[in-house]
Amino acid sequence: SDEPGRTTFSLYAVTGANVWEGYVFVLELGDYHGSDMVRTRVGGRLQPVEPLTAEFNVRSVHLREYSDQDWAVGDLKLNYRVSSTMFVRSIVRGSHFLDNTDDSDGEQRFDLDLLYGWEFSPGSMFYVAYTQPFERVDGESDVLDPVATVKLSYLMNL
């Protein structure tokens, strides 16, 4: 389990818990497999204009005894509703794993996801998705092979 063995302190700050928009901040201090741990999370949901919604989330863990296992993960999601049956979504994800056992810069990975969805008939969907991954290891950047997917689901009323 990636949960701490004992949490000695937790601080939560939340706004807008009962509505679409809001923010959250979490700070936890505790024990993780014999190491002092600091875990943080910052996130939020926004709707700047009616058809556009945005969400962001960043999580990190710092282990004082095992500093080679520090990591951070984040994502930003933008969803635009074109019409009542059509949407476009963009998701940017990133992760950073720090290895302090040598002189490396650690590993970073970023993914850019684009998704188009259309409900062409009630309960029937057509999707087109595209993912472009990027990776950075020890200071060397690499653009990985993209992935494109098409999905069609049809609801049959018998």
mmCIF file with all atom_site columns, C-alpha atoms in Angstrom:
data_model
loop_
_atom_site.group_PDB
_atom_site.id
_atom_site.type_symbol
_atom_site.label_atom_id
_atom_site.label_alt_id
_atom_site.label_comp_id
_atom_site.label_asym_id
_atom_site.label_entity_id
_atom_site.label_seq_id
_atom_site.pdbx_PDB_ins_code
_atom_site.Cartn_x
_atom_site.Cartn_y
_atom_site.Cartn_z
_atom_site.occupancy
_atom_site.B_iso_or_equiv
_atom_site.pdbx_formal_charge
_atom_site.auth_seq_id
_atom_site.auth_comp_id
_atom_site.auth_asym_id
_atom_site.auth_atom_id
_atom_site.pdbx_PDB_model_num
ATOM 1   C CA . SER A 1 1   ? 0.000   0.000  0.000   1.00 0.00 ? 1   SER A CA 1
ATOM 2   C CA . ASP A 1 2   ? 1.226   3.519  -0.705  1.00 0.00 ? 2   ASP A CA 1
ATOM 3   C CA . GLU A 1 3   ? -0.560  4.927  2.336   1.00 0.00 ? 3   GLU A CA 1
ATOM 4   C CA . PRO A 1 4   ? 1.518   5.948  5.356   1.00 0.00 ? 4   PRO A CA 1
ATOM 5   C CA . GLY A 1 5   ? 1.748   3.550  8.283   1.00 0.00 ? 5   GLY A CA 1
ATOM 6   C CA . ARG A 1 6   ? 0.793   6.360  10.637  1.00 0.00 ? 6   ARG A CA 1
ATOM 7   C CA . THR A 1 7   ? -0.188  9.905  9.839   1.00 0.00 ? 7   THR A CA 1
ATOM 8   C CA . THR A 1 8   ? 0.937   12.307 12.514  1.00 0.00 ? 8   THR A CA 1
ATOM 9   C CA . PHE A 1 9   ? -0.568  15.464 11.007  1.00 0.00 ? 9   PHE A CA 1
ATOM 10  C CA . SER A 1 10  ? -3.066  16.292 8.256   1.00 0.00 ? 10  SER A CA 1
ATOM 11  C CA . LEU A 1 11  ? -4.196  19.710 7.084   1.00 0.00 ? 11  LEU A CA 1
ATOM 12  C CA . TYR A 1 12  ? -7.038  20.078 4.575   1.00 0.00 ? 12  TYR A CA 1
ATOM 13  C CA . ALA A 1 13  ? -8.266  23.329 3.073   1.00 0.00 ? 13  ALA A CA 1
ATOM 14  C CA . VAL A 1 14  ? -11.227 23.116 0.671   1.00 0.00 ? 14  VAL A CA 1
ATOM 15  C CA . THR A 1 15  ? -13.295 25.816 -1.009  1.00 0.00 ? 15  THR A CA 1
ATOM 16  C CA . GLY A 1 16  ? -16.483 25.363 -2.979  1.00 0.00 ? 16  GLY A CA 1
ATOM 17  C CA . ALA A 1 17  ? -17.115 21.802 -1.755  1.00 0.00 ? 17  ALA A CA 1
ATOM 18  C CA . ASN A 1 18  ? -20.803 21.917 -2.763  1.00 0.00 ? 18  ASN A CA 1
ATOM 19  C CA . VAL A 1 19  ? -20.387 23.541 -6.185  1.00 0.00 ? 19  VAL A CA 1
ATOM 20  C CA . TRP A 1 20  ? -18.517 22.828 -9.420  1.00 0.00 ? 20  TRP A CA 1
ATOM 21  C CA . GLU A 1 21  ? -15.768 25.416 -8.789  1.00 0.00 ? 21  GLU A CA 1
ATOM 22  C CA . GLY A 1 22  ? -13.339 25.153 -5.905  1.00 0.00 ? 22  GLY A CA 1
ATOM 23  C CA . TYR A 1 23  ? -9.824  24.403 -4.680  1.00 0.00 ? 23  TYR A CA 1
ATOM 24  C CA . VAL A 1 24  ? -8.229  21.882 -2.357  1.00 0.00 ? 24  VAL A CA 1
ATOM 25  C CA . PHE A 1 25  ? -4.915  21.890 -0.505  1.00 0.00 ? 25  PHE A CA 1
ATOM 26  C CA . VAL A 1 26  ? -3.745  18.877 1.509   1.00 0.00 ? 26  VAL A CA 1
ATOM 27  C CA . LEU A 1 27  ? -0.598  18.554 3.623   1.00 0.00 ? 27  LEU A CA 1
ATOM 28  C CA . GLU A 1 28  ? 0.148   15.285 5.390   1.00 0.00 ? 28  GLU A CA 1
ATOM 29  C CA . LEU A 1 29  ? 3.097   14.425 7.596   1.00 0.00 ? 29  LEU A CA 1
ATOM 30  C CA . GLY A 1 30  ? 3.562   10.842 8.645   1.00 0.00 ? 30  GLY A CA 1
ATOM 31  C CA . ASP A 1 31  ? 5.423   7.578  8.316   1.00 0.00 ? 31  ASP A CA 1
ATOM 32  C CA . TYR A 1 32  ? 5.945   5.624  5.097   1.00 0.00 ? 32  TYR A CA 1
ATOM 33  C CA . HIS A 1 33  ? 7.682   2.271  5.544   1.00 0.00 ? 33  HIS A CA 1
ATOM 34  C CA . GLY A 1 34  ? 9.974   3.623  8.263   1.00 0.00 ? 34  GLY A CA 1
ATOM 35  C CA . SER A 1 35  ? 10.677  6.986  6.635   1.00 0.00 ? 35  SER A CA 1
ATOM 36  C CA . ASP A 1 36  ? 9.312   10.401 7.596   1.00 0.00 ? 36  ASP A CA 1
ATOM 37  C CA . MET A 1 37  ? 6.997   11.491 4.823   1.00 0.00 ? 37  MET A CA 1
ATOM 38  C CA . VAL A 1 38  ? 5.643   14.793 3.560   1.00 0.00 ? 38  VAL A CA 1
ATOM 39  C CA . ARG A 1 39  ? 2.780   14.475 1.071   1.00 0.00 ? 39  ARG A CA 1
ATOM 40  C CA . THR A 1 40  ? 1.069   17.429 -0.593  1.00 0.00 ? 40  THR A CA 1
ATOM 41  C CA . ARG A 1 41  ? -1.807  17.878 -3.017  1.00 0.00 ? 41  ARG A CA 1
ATOM 42  C CA . VAL A 1 42  ? -3.119  21.018 -4.683  1.00 0.00 ? 42  VAL A CA 1
ATOM 43  C CA . GLY A 1 43  ? -6.083  20.922 -7.017  1.00 0.00 ? 43  GLY A CA 1
ATOM 44  C CA . GLY A 1 44  ? -8.957  22.903 -8.356  1.00 0.00 ? 44  GLY A CA 1
ATOM 45  C CA . ARG A 1 45  ? -11.957 23.101 -10.648 1.00 0.00 ? 45  ARG A CA 1
ATOM 46  C CA . LEU A 1 46  ? -12.882 26.189 -12.624 1.00 0.00 ? 46  LEU A CA 1
ATOM 47  C CA . GLN A 1 47  ? -15.555 27.152 -15.127 1.00 0.00 ? 47  GLN A CA 1
ATOM 48  C CA . PRO A 1 48  ? -14.462 30.500 -16.595 1.00 0.00 ? 48  PRO A CA 1
ATOM 49  C CA . VAL A 1 49  ? -17.245 30.472 -19.240 1.00 0.00 ? 49  VAL A CA 1
ATOM 50  C CA . GLU A 1 50  ? -20.280 28.213 -19.639 1.00 0.00 ? 50  GLU A CA 1
ATOM 51  C CA . PRO A 1 51  ? -19.002 25.667 -22.225 1.00 0.00 ? 51  PRO A CA 1
ATOM 52  C CA . LEU A 1 52  ? -15.427 25.472 -20.797 1.00 0.00 ? 52  LEU A CA 1
ATOM 53  C CA . THR A 1 53  ? -14.367 23.666 -17.637 1.00 0.00 ? 53  THR A CA 1
ATOM 54  C CA . ALA A 1 54  ? -10.848 23.218 -16.288 1.00 0.00 ? 54  ALA A CA 1
ATOM 55  C CA . GLU A 1 55  ? -9.392  20.986 -13.595 1.00 0.00 ? 55  GLU A CA 1
ATOM 56  C CA . PHE A 1 56  ? -5.863  20.771 -12.246 1.00 0.00 ? 56  PHE A CA 1
ATOM 57  C CA . ASN A 1 57  ? -4.272  18.450 -9.740  1.00 0.00 ? 57  ASN A CA 1
ATOM 58  C CA . VAL A 1 58  ? -0.669  18.231 -8.471  1.00 0.00 ? 58  VAL A CA 1
ATOM 59  C CA . ARG A 1 59  ? 0.469   15.582 -5.979  1.00 0.00 ? 59  ARG A CA 1
ATOM 60  C CA . SER A 1 60  ? 3.933   15.050 -4.516  1.00 0.00 ? 60  SER A CA 1
ATOM 61  C CA . VAL A 1 61  ? 5.667   12.876 -1.950  1.00 0.00 ? 61  VAL A CA 1
ATOM 62  C CA . HIS A 1 62  ? 8.970   13.560 -0.226  1.00 0.00 ? 62  HIS A CA 1
ATOM 63  C CA . LEU A 1 63  ? 10.532  10.789 1.870   1.00 0.00 ? 63  LEU A CA 1
ATOM 64  C CA . ARG A 1 64  ? 13.245  12.046 4.217   1.00 0.00 ? 64  ARG A CA 1
ATOM 65  C CA . GLU A 1 65  ? 14.954  8.668  4.703   1.00 0.00 ? 65  GLU A CA 1
ATOM 66  C CA . TYR A 1 66  ? 14.636  7.566  1.077   1.00 0.00 ? 66  TYR A CA 1
ATOM 67  C CA . SER A 1 67  ? 15.218  10.769 -0.862  1.00 0.00 ? 67  SER A CA 1
ATOM 68  C CA . ASP A 1 68  ? 15.798  8.732  -4.018  1.00 0.00 ? 68  ASP A CA 1
ATOM 69  C CA . GLN A 1 69  ? 12.062  8.022  -4.080  1.00 0.00 ? 69  GLN A CA 1
ATOM 70  C CA . ASP A 1 70  ? 10.690  11.573 -4.277  1.00 0.00 ? 70  ASP A CA 1
ATOM 71  C CA . TRP A 1 71  ? 8.083   12.090 -6.968  1.00 0.00 ? 71  TRP A CA 1
ATOM 72  C CA . ALA A 1 72  ? 5.481   14.536 -8.259  1.00 0.00 ? 72  ALA A CA 1
ATOM 73  C CA . VAL A 1 73  ? 2.534   13.975 -10.608 1.00 0.00 ? 73  VAL A CA 1
ATOM 74  C CA . GLY A 1 74  ? 0.253   16.590 -12.121 1.00 0.00 ? 74  GLY A CA 1
ATOM 75  C CA . ASP A 1 75  ? -2.438  17.020 -14.717 1.00 0.00 ? 75  ASP A CA 1
ATOM 76  C CA . LEU A 1 76  ? -4.475  19.760 -16.334 1.00 0.00 ? 76  LEU A CA 1
ATOM 77  C CA . LYS A 1 77  ? -7.795  18.917 -18.008 1.00 0.00 ? 77  LYS A CA 1
ATOM 78  C CA . LEU A 1 78  ? -9.700  21.286 -20.280 1.00 0.00 ? 78  LEU A CA 1
ATOM 79  C CA . ASN A 1 79  ? -13.142 20.286 -21.485 1.00 0.00 ? 79  ASN A CA 1
ATOM 80  C CA . TYR A 1 80  ? -15.037 22.323 -24.075 1.00 0.00 ? 80  TYR A CA 1
ATOM 81  C CA . ARG A 1 81  ? -18.669 21.457 -24.801 1.00 0.00 ? 81  ARG A CA 1
ATOM 82  C CA . VAL A 1 82  ? -19.230 22.313 -28.475 1.00 0.00 ? 82  VAL A CA 1
ATOM 83  C CA . SER A 1 83  ? -22.921 21.398 -28.308 1.00 0.00 ? 83  SER A CA 1
ATOM 84  C CA . SER A 1 84  ? -25.215 19.228 -26.188 1.00 0.00 ? 84  SER A CA 1
ATOM 85  C CA . THR A 1 85  ? -23.931 16.155 -28.075 1.00 0.00 ? 85  THR A CA 1
ATOM 86  C CA . MET A 1 86  ? -20.304 17.057 -28.861 1.00 0.00 ? 86  MET A CA 1
ATOM 87  C CA . PHE A 1 87  ? -17.171 17.861 -26.797 1.00 0.00 ? 87  PHE A CA 1
ATOM 88  C CA . VAL A 1 88  ? -13.431 18.362 -27.161 1.00 0.00 ? 88  VAL A CA 1
ATOM 89  C CA . ARG A 1 89  ? -11.089 17.550 -24.273 1.00 0.00 ? 89  ARG A CA 1
ATOM 90  C CA . SER A 1 90  ? -7.387  18.145 -23.730 1.00 0.00 ? 90  SER A CA 1
ATOM 91  C CA . ILE A 1 91  ? -5.393  16.551 -20.918 1.00 0.00 ? 91  ILE A CA 1
ATOM 92  C CA . VAL A 1 92  ? -1.764  17.328 -20.128 1.00 0.00 ? 92  VAL A CA 1
ATOM 93  C CA . ARG A 1 93  ? -0.163  14.921 -17.648 1.00 0.00 ? 93  ARG A CA 1
ATOM 94  C CA . GLY A 1 94  ? 3.299   15.111 -16.209 1.00 0.00 ? 94  GLY A CA 1
ATOM 95  C CA . SER A 1 95  ? 5.325   13.121 -13.730 1.00 0.00 ? 95  SER A CA 1
ATOM 96  C CA . HIS A 1 96  ? 8.748   13.592 -12.207 1.00 0.00 ? 96  HIS A CA 1
ATOM 97  C CA . PHE A 1 97  ? 10.669  10.891 -10.355 1.00 0.00 ? 97  PHE A CA 1
ATOM 98  C CA . LEU A 1 98  ? 13.832  12.120 -8.623  1.00 0.00 ? 98  LEU A CA 1
ATOM 99  C CA . ASP A 1 99  ? 16.733  9.739  -8.073  1.00 0.00 ? 99  ASP A CA 1
ATOM 100 C CA . ASN A 1 100 ? 19.215  11.248 -5.625  1.00 0.00 ? 100 ASN A CA 1
ATOM 101 C CA . THR A 1 101 ? 21.421  8.150  -5.436  1.00 0.00 ? 101 THR A CA 1
ATOM 102 C CA . ASP A 1 102 ? 23.596  9.435  -8.277  1.00 0.00 ? 102 ASP A CA 1
ATOM 103 C CA . ASP A 1 103 ? 24.047  12.619 -10.308 1.00 0.00 ? 103 ASP A CA 1
ATOM 104 C CA . SER A 1 104 ? 21.051  12.022 -12.553 1.00 0.00 ? 104 SER A CA 1
ATOM 105 C CA . ASP A 1 105 ? 18.302  14.568 -13.126 1.00 0.00 ? 105 ASP A CA 1
ATOM 106 C CA . GLY A 1 106 ? 15.685  11.880 -12.596 1.00 0.00 ? 106 GLY A CA 1
ATOM 107 C CA . GLU A 1 107 ? 12.946  10.919 -15.002 1.00 0.00 ? 107 GLU A CA 1
ATOM 108 C CA . GLN A 1 108 ? 10.191  13.108 -16.387 1.00 0.00 ? 108 GLN A CA 1
ATOM 109 C CA . ARG A 1 109 ? 7.285   12.054 -18.567 1.00 0.00 ? 109 ARG A CA 1
ATOM 110 C CA . PHE A 1 110 ? 4.639   14.222 -20.186 1.00 0.00 ? 110 PHE A CA 1
ATOM 111 C CA . ASP A 1 111 ? 1.585   13.135 -22.143 1.00 0.00 ? 111 ASP A CA 1
ATOM 112 C CA . LEU A 1 112 ? -0.646  15.338 -24.267 1.00 0.00 ? 112 LEU A CA 1
ATOM 113 C CA . ASP A 1 113 ? -4.061  13.753 -24.828 1.00 0.00 ? 113 ASP A CA 1
ATOM 114 C CA . LEU A 1 114 ? -6.682  15.132 -27.215 1.00 0.00 ? 114 LEU A CA 1
ATOM 115 C CA . LEU A 1 115 ? -10.176 13.644 -27.301 1.00 0.00 ? 115 LEU A CA 1
ATOM 116 C CA . TYR A 1 116 ? -13.173 14.384 -29.504 1.00 0.00 ? 116 TYR A CA 1
ATOM 117 C CA . GLY A 1 117 ? -16.527 12.875 -28.535 1.00 0.00 ? 117 GLY A CA 1
ATOM 118 C CA . TRP A 1 118 ? -19.880 12.939 -30.298 1.00 0.00 ? 118 TRP A CA 1
ATOM 119 C CA . GLU A 1 119 ? -23.147 11.341 -29.181 1.00 0.00 ? 119 GLU A CA 1
ATOM 120 C CA . PHE A 1 120 ? -24.661 10.779 -32.639 1.00 0.00 ? 120 PHE A CA 1
ATOM 121 C CA . SER A 1 121 ? -27.693 8.939  -31.262 1.00 0.00 ? 121 SER A CA 1
ATOM 122 C CA . PRO A 1 122 ? -28.958 8.676  -27.654 1.00 0.00 ? 122 PRO A CA 1
ATOM 123 C CA . GLY A 1 123 ? -26.560 6.293  -25.865 1.00 0.00 ? 123 GLY A CA 1
ATOM 124 C CA . SER A 1 124 ? -24.314 5.886  -28.956 1.00 0.00 ? 124 SER A CA 1
ATOM 125 C CA . MET A 1 125 ? -20.879 7.548  -29.025 1.00 0.00 ? 125 MET A CA 1
ATOM 126 C CA . PHE A 1 126 ? -18.081 8.189  -31.491 1.00 0.00 ? 126 PHE A CA 1
ATOM 127 C CA . TYR A 1 127 ? -14.622 9.044  -30.105 1.00 0.00 ? 127 TYR A CA 1
ATOM 128 C CA . VAL A 1 128 ? -11.311 10.014 -31.664 1.00 0.00 ? 128 VAL A CA 1
ATOM 129 C CA . ALA A 1 129 ? -8.314  10.143 -29.315 1.00 0.00 ? 129 ALA A CA 1
ATOM 130 C CA . TYR A 1 130 ? -4.700  11.151 -29.853 1.00 0.00 ? 130 TYR A CA 1
ATOM 131 C CA . THR A 1 131 ? -1.848  10.838 -27.332 1.00 0.00 ? 131 THR A CA 1
ATOM 132 C CA . GLN A 1 132 ? 1.635   12.287 -27.764 1.00 0.00 ? 132 GLN A CA 1
ATOM 133 C CA . PRO A 1 133 ? 4.084   11.152 -25.042 1.00 0.00 ? 133 PRO A CA 1
ATOM 134 C CA . PHE A 1 134 ? 7.358   12.901 -24.233 1.00 0.00 ? 134 PHE A CA 1
ATOM 135 C CA . GLU A 1 135 ? 10.114  11.611 -21.962 1.00 0.00 ? 135 GLU A CA 1
ATOM 136 C CA . ARG A 1 136 ? 13.209  13.131 -20.373 1.00 0.00 ? 136 ARG A CA 1
ATOM 137 C CA . VAL A 1 137 ? 15.783  10.875 -18.696 1.00 0.00 ? 137 VAL A CA 1
ATOM 138 C CA . ASP A 1 138 ? 19.089  12.204 -17.342 1.00 0.00 ? 138 ASP A CA 1
ATOM 139 C CA . GLY A 1 139 ? 18.762  15.428 -19.324 1.00 0.00 ? 139 GLY A CA 1
ATOM 140 C CA . GLU A 1 140 ? 18.026  13.684 -22.643 1.00 0.00 ? 140 GLU A CA 1
ATOM 141 C CA . SER A 1 141 ? 14.613  14.504 -24.150 1.00 0.00 ? 141 SER A CA 1
ATOM 142 C CA . ASP A 1 142 ? 12.787  12.130 -26.435 1.00 0.00 ? 142 ASP A CA 1
ATOM 143 C CA . VAL A 1 143 ? 9.502   12.363 -28.324 1.00 0.00 ? 143 VAL A CA 1
ATOM 144 C CA . LEU A 1 144 ? 7.891   8.927  -28.136 1.00 0.00 ? 144 LEU A CA 1
ATOM 145 C CA . ASP A 1 145 ? 5.570   7.362  -30.694 1.00 0.00 ? 145 ASP A CA 1
ATOM 146 C CA . PRO A 1 146 ? 2.077   8.870  -30.722 1.00 0.00 ? 146 PRO A CA 1
ATOM 147 C CA . VAL A 1 147 ? -1.058  6.754  -30.368 1.00 0.00 ? 147 VAL A CA 1
ATOM 148 C CA . ALA A 1 148 ? -4.333  7.437  -32.193 1.00 0.00 ? 148 ALA A CA 1
ATOM 149 C CA . THR A 1 149 ? -7.563  5.599  -31.410 1.00 0.00 ? 149 THR A CA 1
ATOM 150 C CA . VAL A 1 150 ? -11.079 5.595  -32.847 1.00 0.00 ? 150 VAL A CA 1
ATOM 151 C CA . LYS A 1 151 ? -13.971 4.108  -30.878 1.00 0.00 ? 151 LYS A CA 1
ATOM 152 C CA . LEU A 1 152 ? -17.587 3.669  -31.851 1.00 0.00 ? 152 LEU A CA 1
ATOM 153 C CA . SER A 1 153 ? -20.293 2.432  -29.496 1.00 0.00 ? 153 SER A CA 1
ATOM 154 C CA . TYR A 1 154 ? -23.883 1.919  -30.610 1.00 0.00 ? 154 TYR A CA 1
ATOM 155 C CA . LEU A 1 155 ? -26.850 1.372  -28.322 1.00 0.00 ? 155 LEU A CA 1
ATOM 156 C CA . MET A 1 156 ? -29.311 -1.054 -29.885 1.00 0.00 ? 156 MET A CA 1
ATOM 157 C CA . ASN A 1 157 ? -32.895 -0.752 -28.667 1.00 0.00 ? 157 ASN A CA 1
ATOM 158 C CA . LEU A 1 158 ? -34.537 -4.136 -29.032 1.00 0.00 ? 158 LEU A CA 1
#
